[in-house]
Coordinates of C-alpha atoms in Angstrom, one line a residue:
X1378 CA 0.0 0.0 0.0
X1379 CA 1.6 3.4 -1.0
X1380 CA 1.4 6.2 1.2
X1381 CA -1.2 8.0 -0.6
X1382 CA -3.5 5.0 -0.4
X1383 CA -2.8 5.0 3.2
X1384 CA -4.1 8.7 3.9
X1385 CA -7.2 8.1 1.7
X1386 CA -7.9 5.1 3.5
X1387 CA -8.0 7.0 6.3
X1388 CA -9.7 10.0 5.3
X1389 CA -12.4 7.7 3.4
X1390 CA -13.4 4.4 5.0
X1391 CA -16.8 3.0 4.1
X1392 CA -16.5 -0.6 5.4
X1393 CA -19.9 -1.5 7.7
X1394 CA -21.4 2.2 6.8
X1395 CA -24.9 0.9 7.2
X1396 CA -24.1 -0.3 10.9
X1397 CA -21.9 2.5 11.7
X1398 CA -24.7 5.4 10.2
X1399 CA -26.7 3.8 13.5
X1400 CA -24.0 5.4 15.8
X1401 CA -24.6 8.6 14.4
X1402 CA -27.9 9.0 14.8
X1403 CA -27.9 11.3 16.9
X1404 CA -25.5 13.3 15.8
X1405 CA -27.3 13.8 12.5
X1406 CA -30.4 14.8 14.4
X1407 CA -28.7 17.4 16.5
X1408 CA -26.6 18.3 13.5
X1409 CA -29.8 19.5 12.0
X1410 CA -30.7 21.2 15.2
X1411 CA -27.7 22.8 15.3
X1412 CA -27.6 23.9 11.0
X1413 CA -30.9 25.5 11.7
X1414 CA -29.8 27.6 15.0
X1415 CA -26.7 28.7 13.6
X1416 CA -27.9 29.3 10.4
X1417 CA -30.1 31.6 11.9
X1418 CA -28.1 33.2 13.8
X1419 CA -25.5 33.7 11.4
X1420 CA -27.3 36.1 10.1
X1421 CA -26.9 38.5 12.6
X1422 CA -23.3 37.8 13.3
X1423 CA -23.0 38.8 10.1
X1424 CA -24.7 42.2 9.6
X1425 CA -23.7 42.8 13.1
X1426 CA -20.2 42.1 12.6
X1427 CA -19.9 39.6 15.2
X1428 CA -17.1 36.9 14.3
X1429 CA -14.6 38.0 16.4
X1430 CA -17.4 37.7 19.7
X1431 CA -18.3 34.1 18.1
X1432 CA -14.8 32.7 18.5
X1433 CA -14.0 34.8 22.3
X1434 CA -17.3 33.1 23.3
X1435 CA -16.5 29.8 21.8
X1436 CA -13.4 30.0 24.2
X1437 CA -15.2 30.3 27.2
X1438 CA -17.6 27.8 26.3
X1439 CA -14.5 25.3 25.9
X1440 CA -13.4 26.2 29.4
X1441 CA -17.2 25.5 31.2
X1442 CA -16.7 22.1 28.9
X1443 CA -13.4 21.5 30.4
X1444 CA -14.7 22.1 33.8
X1445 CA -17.7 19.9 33.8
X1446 CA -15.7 17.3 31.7
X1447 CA -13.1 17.2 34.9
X1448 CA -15.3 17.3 37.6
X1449 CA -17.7 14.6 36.0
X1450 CA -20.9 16.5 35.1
X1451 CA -23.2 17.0 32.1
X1452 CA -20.4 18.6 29.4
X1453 CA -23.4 20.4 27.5
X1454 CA -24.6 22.0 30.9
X1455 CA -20.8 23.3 31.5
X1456 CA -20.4 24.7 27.5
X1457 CA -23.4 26.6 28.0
X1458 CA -22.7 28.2 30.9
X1459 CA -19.3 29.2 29.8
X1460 CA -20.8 30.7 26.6
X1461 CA -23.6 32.5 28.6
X1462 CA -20.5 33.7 31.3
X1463 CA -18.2 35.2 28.1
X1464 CA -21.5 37.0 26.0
X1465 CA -22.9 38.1 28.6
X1466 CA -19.6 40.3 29.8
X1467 CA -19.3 40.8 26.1
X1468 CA -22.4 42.5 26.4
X1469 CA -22.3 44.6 29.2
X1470 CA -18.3 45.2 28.8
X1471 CA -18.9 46.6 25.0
X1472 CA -21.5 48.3 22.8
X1473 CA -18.7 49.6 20.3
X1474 CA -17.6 47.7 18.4
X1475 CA -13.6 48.9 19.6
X1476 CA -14.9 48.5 23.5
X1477 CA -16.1 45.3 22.5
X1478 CA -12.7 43.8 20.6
X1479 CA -11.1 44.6 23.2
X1480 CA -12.9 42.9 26.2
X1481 CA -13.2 39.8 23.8
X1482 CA -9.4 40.3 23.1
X1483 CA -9.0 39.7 27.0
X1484 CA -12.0 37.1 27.8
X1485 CA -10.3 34.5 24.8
X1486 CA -7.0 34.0 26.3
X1487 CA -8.3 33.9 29.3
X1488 CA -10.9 31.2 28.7
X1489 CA -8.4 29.0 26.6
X1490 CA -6.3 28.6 29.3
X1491 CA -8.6 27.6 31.8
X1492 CA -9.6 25.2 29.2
X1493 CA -6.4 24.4 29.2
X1494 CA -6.0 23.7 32.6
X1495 CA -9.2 21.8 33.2
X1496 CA -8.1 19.3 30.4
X1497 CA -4.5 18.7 32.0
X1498 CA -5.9 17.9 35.4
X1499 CA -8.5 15.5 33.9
X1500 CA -7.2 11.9 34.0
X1501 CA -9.9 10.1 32.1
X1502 CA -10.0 9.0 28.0
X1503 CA -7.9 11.7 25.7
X1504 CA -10.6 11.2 23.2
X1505 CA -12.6 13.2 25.4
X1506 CA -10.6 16.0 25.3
X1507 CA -9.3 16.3 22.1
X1508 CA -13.0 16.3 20.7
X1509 CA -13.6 19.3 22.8
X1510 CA -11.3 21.5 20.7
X1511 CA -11.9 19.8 17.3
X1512 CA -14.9 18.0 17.9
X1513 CA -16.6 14.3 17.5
X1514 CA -19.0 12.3 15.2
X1515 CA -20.4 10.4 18.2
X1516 CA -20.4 13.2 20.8
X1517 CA -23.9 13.2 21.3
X1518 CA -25.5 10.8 23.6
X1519 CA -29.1 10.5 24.7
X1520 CA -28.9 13.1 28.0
X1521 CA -26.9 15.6 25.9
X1522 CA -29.2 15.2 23.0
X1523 CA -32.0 16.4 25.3
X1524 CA -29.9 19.3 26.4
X1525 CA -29.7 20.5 22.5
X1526 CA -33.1 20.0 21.5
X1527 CA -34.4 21.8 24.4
X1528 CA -32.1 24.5 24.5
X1529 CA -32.5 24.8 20.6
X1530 CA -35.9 25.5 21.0
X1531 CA -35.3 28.5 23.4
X1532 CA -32.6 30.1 20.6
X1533 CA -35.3 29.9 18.0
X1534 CA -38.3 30.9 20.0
X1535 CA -36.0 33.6 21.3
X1536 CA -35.2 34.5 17.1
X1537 CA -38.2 34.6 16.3
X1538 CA -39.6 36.7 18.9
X1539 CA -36.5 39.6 18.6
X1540 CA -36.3 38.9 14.7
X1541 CA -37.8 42.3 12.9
X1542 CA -36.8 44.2 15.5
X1543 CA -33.3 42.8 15.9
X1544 CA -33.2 43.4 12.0
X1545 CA -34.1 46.8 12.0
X1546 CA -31.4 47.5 14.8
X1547 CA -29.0 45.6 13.4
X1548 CA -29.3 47.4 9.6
X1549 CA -29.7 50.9 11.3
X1550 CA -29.1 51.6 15.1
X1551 CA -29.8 55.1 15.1
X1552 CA -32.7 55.2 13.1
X1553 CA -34.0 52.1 14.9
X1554 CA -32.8 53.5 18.7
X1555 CA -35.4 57.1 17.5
X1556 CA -38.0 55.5 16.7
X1557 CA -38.1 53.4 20.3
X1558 CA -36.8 50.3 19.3
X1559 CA -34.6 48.9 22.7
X1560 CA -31.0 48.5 20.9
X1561 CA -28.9 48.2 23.6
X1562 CA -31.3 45.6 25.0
X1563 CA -31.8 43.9 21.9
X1564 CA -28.3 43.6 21.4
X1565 CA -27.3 42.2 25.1
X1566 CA -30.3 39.4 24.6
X1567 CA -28.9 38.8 21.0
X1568 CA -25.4 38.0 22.7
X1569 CA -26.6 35.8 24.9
X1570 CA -29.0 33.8 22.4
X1571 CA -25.2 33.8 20.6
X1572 CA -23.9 32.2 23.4
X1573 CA -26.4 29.1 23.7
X1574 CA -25.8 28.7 19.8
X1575 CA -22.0 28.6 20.2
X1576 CA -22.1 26.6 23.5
X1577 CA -24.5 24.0 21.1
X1578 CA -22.2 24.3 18.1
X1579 CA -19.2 23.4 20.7
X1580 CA -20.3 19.7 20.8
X1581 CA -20.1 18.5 17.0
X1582 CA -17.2 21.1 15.8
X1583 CA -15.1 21.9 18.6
X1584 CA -14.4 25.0 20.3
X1585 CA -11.8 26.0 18.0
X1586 CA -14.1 25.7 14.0
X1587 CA -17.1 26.5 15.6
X1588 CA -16.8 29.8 13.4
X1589 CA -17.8 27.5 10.2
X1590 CA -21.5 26.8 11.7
X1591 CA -22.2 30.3 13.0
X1592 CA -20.1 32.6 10.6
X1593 CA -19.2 30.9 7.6
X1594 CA -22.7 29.6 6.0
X1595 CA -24.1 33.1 6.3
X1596 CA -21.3 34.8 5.0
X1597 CA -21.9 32.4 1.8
X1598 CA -25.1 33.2 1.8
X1599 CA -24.8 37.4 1.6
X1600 CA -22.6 36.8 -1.0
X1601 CA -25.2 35.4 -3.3
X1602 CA -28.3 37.2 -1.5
X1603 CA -29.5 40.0 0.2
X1604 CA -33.3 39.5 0.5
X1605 CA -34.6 39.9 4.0
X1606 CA -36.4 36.1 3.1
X1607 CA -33.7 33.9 1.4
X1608 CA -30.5 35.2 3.3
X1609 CA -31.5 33.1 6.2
X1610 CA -32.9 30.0 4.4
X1611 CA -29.8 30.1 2.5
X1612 CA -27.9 30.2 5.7
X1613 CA -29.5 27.4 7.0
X1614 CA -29.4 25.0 3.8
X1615 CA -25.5 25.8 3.6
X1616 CA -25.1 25.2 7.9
X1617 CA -27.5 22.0 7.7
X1618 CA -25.3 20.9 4.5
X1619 CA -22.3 21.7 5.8
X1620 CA -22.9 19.4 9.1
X1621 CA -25.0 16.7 7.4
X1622 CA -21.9 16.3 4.8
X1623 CA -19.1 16.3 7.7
X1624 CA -21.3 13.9 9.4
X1625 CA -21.5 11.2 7.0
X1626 CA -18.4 11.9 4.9
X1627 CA -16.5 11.5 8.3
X1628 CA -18.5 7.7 9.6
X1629 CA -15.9 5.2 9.7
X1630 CA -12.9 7.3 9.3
X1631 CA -10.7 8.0 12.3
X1632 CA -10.2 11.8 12.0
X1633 CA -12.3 14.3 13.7
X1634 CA -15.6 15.7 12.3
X1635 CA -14.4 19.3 12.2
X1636 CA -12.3 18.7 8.4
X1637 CA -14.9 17.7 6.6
X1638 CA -17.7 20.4 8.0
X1639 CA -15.1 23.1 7.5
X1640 CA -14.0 21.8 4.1
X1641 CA -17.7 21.3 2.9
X1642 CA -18.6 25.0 4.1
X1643 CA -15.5 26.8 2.9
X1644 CA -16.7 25.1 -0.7
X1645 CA -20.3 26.5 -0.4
X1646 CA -18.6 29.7 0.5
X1647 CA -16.3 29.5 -2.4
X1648 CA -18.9 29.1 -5.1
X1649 CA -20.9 31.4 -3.6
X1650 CA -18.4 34.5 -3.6
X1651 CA -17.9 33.3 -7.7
X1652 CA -21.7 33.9 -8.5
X1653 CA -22.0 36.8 -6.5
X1654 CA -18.9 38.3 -8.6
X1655 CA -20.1 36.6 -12.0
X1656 CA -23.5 38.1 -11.3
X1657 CA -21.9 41.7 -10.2
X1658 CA -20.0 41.8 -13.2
X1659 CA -23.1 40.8 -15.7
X1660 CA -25.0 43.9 -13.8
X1661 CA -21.9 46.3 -14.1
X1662 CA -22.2 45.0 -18.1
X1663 CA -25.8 45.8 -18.5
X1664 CA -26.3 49.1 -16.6
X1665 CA -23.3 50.2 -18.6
X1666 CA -24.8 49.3 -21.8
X1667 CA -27.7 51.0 -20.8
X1668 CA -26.3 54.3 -20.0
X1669 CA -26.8 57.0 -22.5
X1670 CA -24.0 58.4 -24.3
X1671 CA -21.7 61.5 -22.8
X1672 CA -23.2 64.5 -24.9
X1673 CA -19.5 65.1 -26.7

């Protein structure tokens, strides 16, 4: 066997799929769960230019991991509360968006290292912590899988409560903030609703890609878009892709999860910043074939 047959093998194995795609059943399920909240999301971490909070929260949310992973408890409860500890002193800490870089700039480290710390005093399988940081395909058993679902429906009731107004804040403050609309409370809830979807993400991708659920599918999605309507559903069908693909490209090969996702996404991204230029380019050809001709 030659070396590269040796890597494919490994990055590619389909022997028993059928029996193996049982494991992951519910990692598809909350991998669906998860497309549609940070899909959804996305949106707003986009428009709000939010990426750099996404990954200082994701930190924090691998420390809480870390801790309840060390000291035995649910891991899902521990992510979340780390990723509600870091966006909620993201939102009190900084409006601006300088104020806010900054106290993220200073929560990251921070978090990491406890991380960090929690994972070198833990004594049990280095599976476990390894998949915190990059993720795994059978993360998800039956107690955490009732953790997601539930706390996926509060993100998405909470969307879709705070949606138009969120929109309307998050296109124009100052317009939005003089005609009554509570920015500066809509943005502290939004951070926090960030926080359970990053704290969710956390437990297929790993702390450290969770960017490609909550950033990346969105991104690729304005690229082609920018109707109020299909930005999200776009969002969603790249996120739900994205994780479906990493899922079942990934059964019964020994690397992490978090390759394929990100691969799979940075694709949809890719194509979609070619039709978005292809299409800008056809416009730019017709409006100036349509212009009228200089008077000399």
């Amino acid at each position: 066997m030659t070396l590269a047959d040796g890597i494919w093998q490994q990055i590619f194995a389909y022997d028993d799929y059928g029996d193996l795609l049982l494991l992951v059943r519910n990692s598809l399920v909350a991998g669906a769960a998860l497309g549609l909240i940070g899909g959804l999301a996305g949106v707003f971490v986009v428009m709000r230019d939010l990426p750099f909070a996404v990954h200082g929260i994701s930190e924090l949310s691998f420390a809480g991991a870390s801790a309840a992973l060390l000291m035995g408890m649910n891991v899902v409860a521990g992510s979340i509360i780390g990723s509600l500890v870091a966006a909620g002193v993201i939102g009190v800490l900084g409006a601006r968006a300088r104020d806010r870089n900054s106290a993220i700039g200073i929560i990251m480290p921070f978090g990491l290292g406890l991380g960090v710390l929690f994972l070198a005093l833990y004594k049990g399988r280095a599976a476990n912590k390894f998949g915190l940081l990059t993720g795994q395909i059978v993360a998800v058993d039956t107690p955490q899988m009732t953790w997601l679902l539930v706390t996926s429906a509060v993100v998405l009731v909470a969307l879709a409560v705070m949606w138009r107004p969120l929109s309307f804040a998050s296109a124009d403050p100052d317009v939005a903030e003089a005609r009554g609309v509570p920015v500066q409370g809509l943005s502290f809830a939004f951070m926090l609703v960030l926080g359970l979807a990053v704290a969710l993400s956390v437990q297929v991708v790993g702390a450290l890609l969770v960017l490609t659920l909550v950033v990346t599918p969105a991104a690729a999605a304005a690229r082609v878009t920018a109707s109020p309507v299909l930005l999200p559903v776009l969002s969603v069908v790249f996120a739900i892709v994205s994780i479906e693909g990493g899922i079942l490209l990934a059964l019964g090969s020994t690397i992490p999860i978090s390759p394929y996702v990100t691969t799979i996404s940075f694709a949809l991204y890719a194509v979609c910043r070619l039709v978005g230029a292809r299409r800008r380019r056809r416009w730019g050809s017709r409006r100036a074939a349509t212009a009228p001709e200089p008077a000399f």
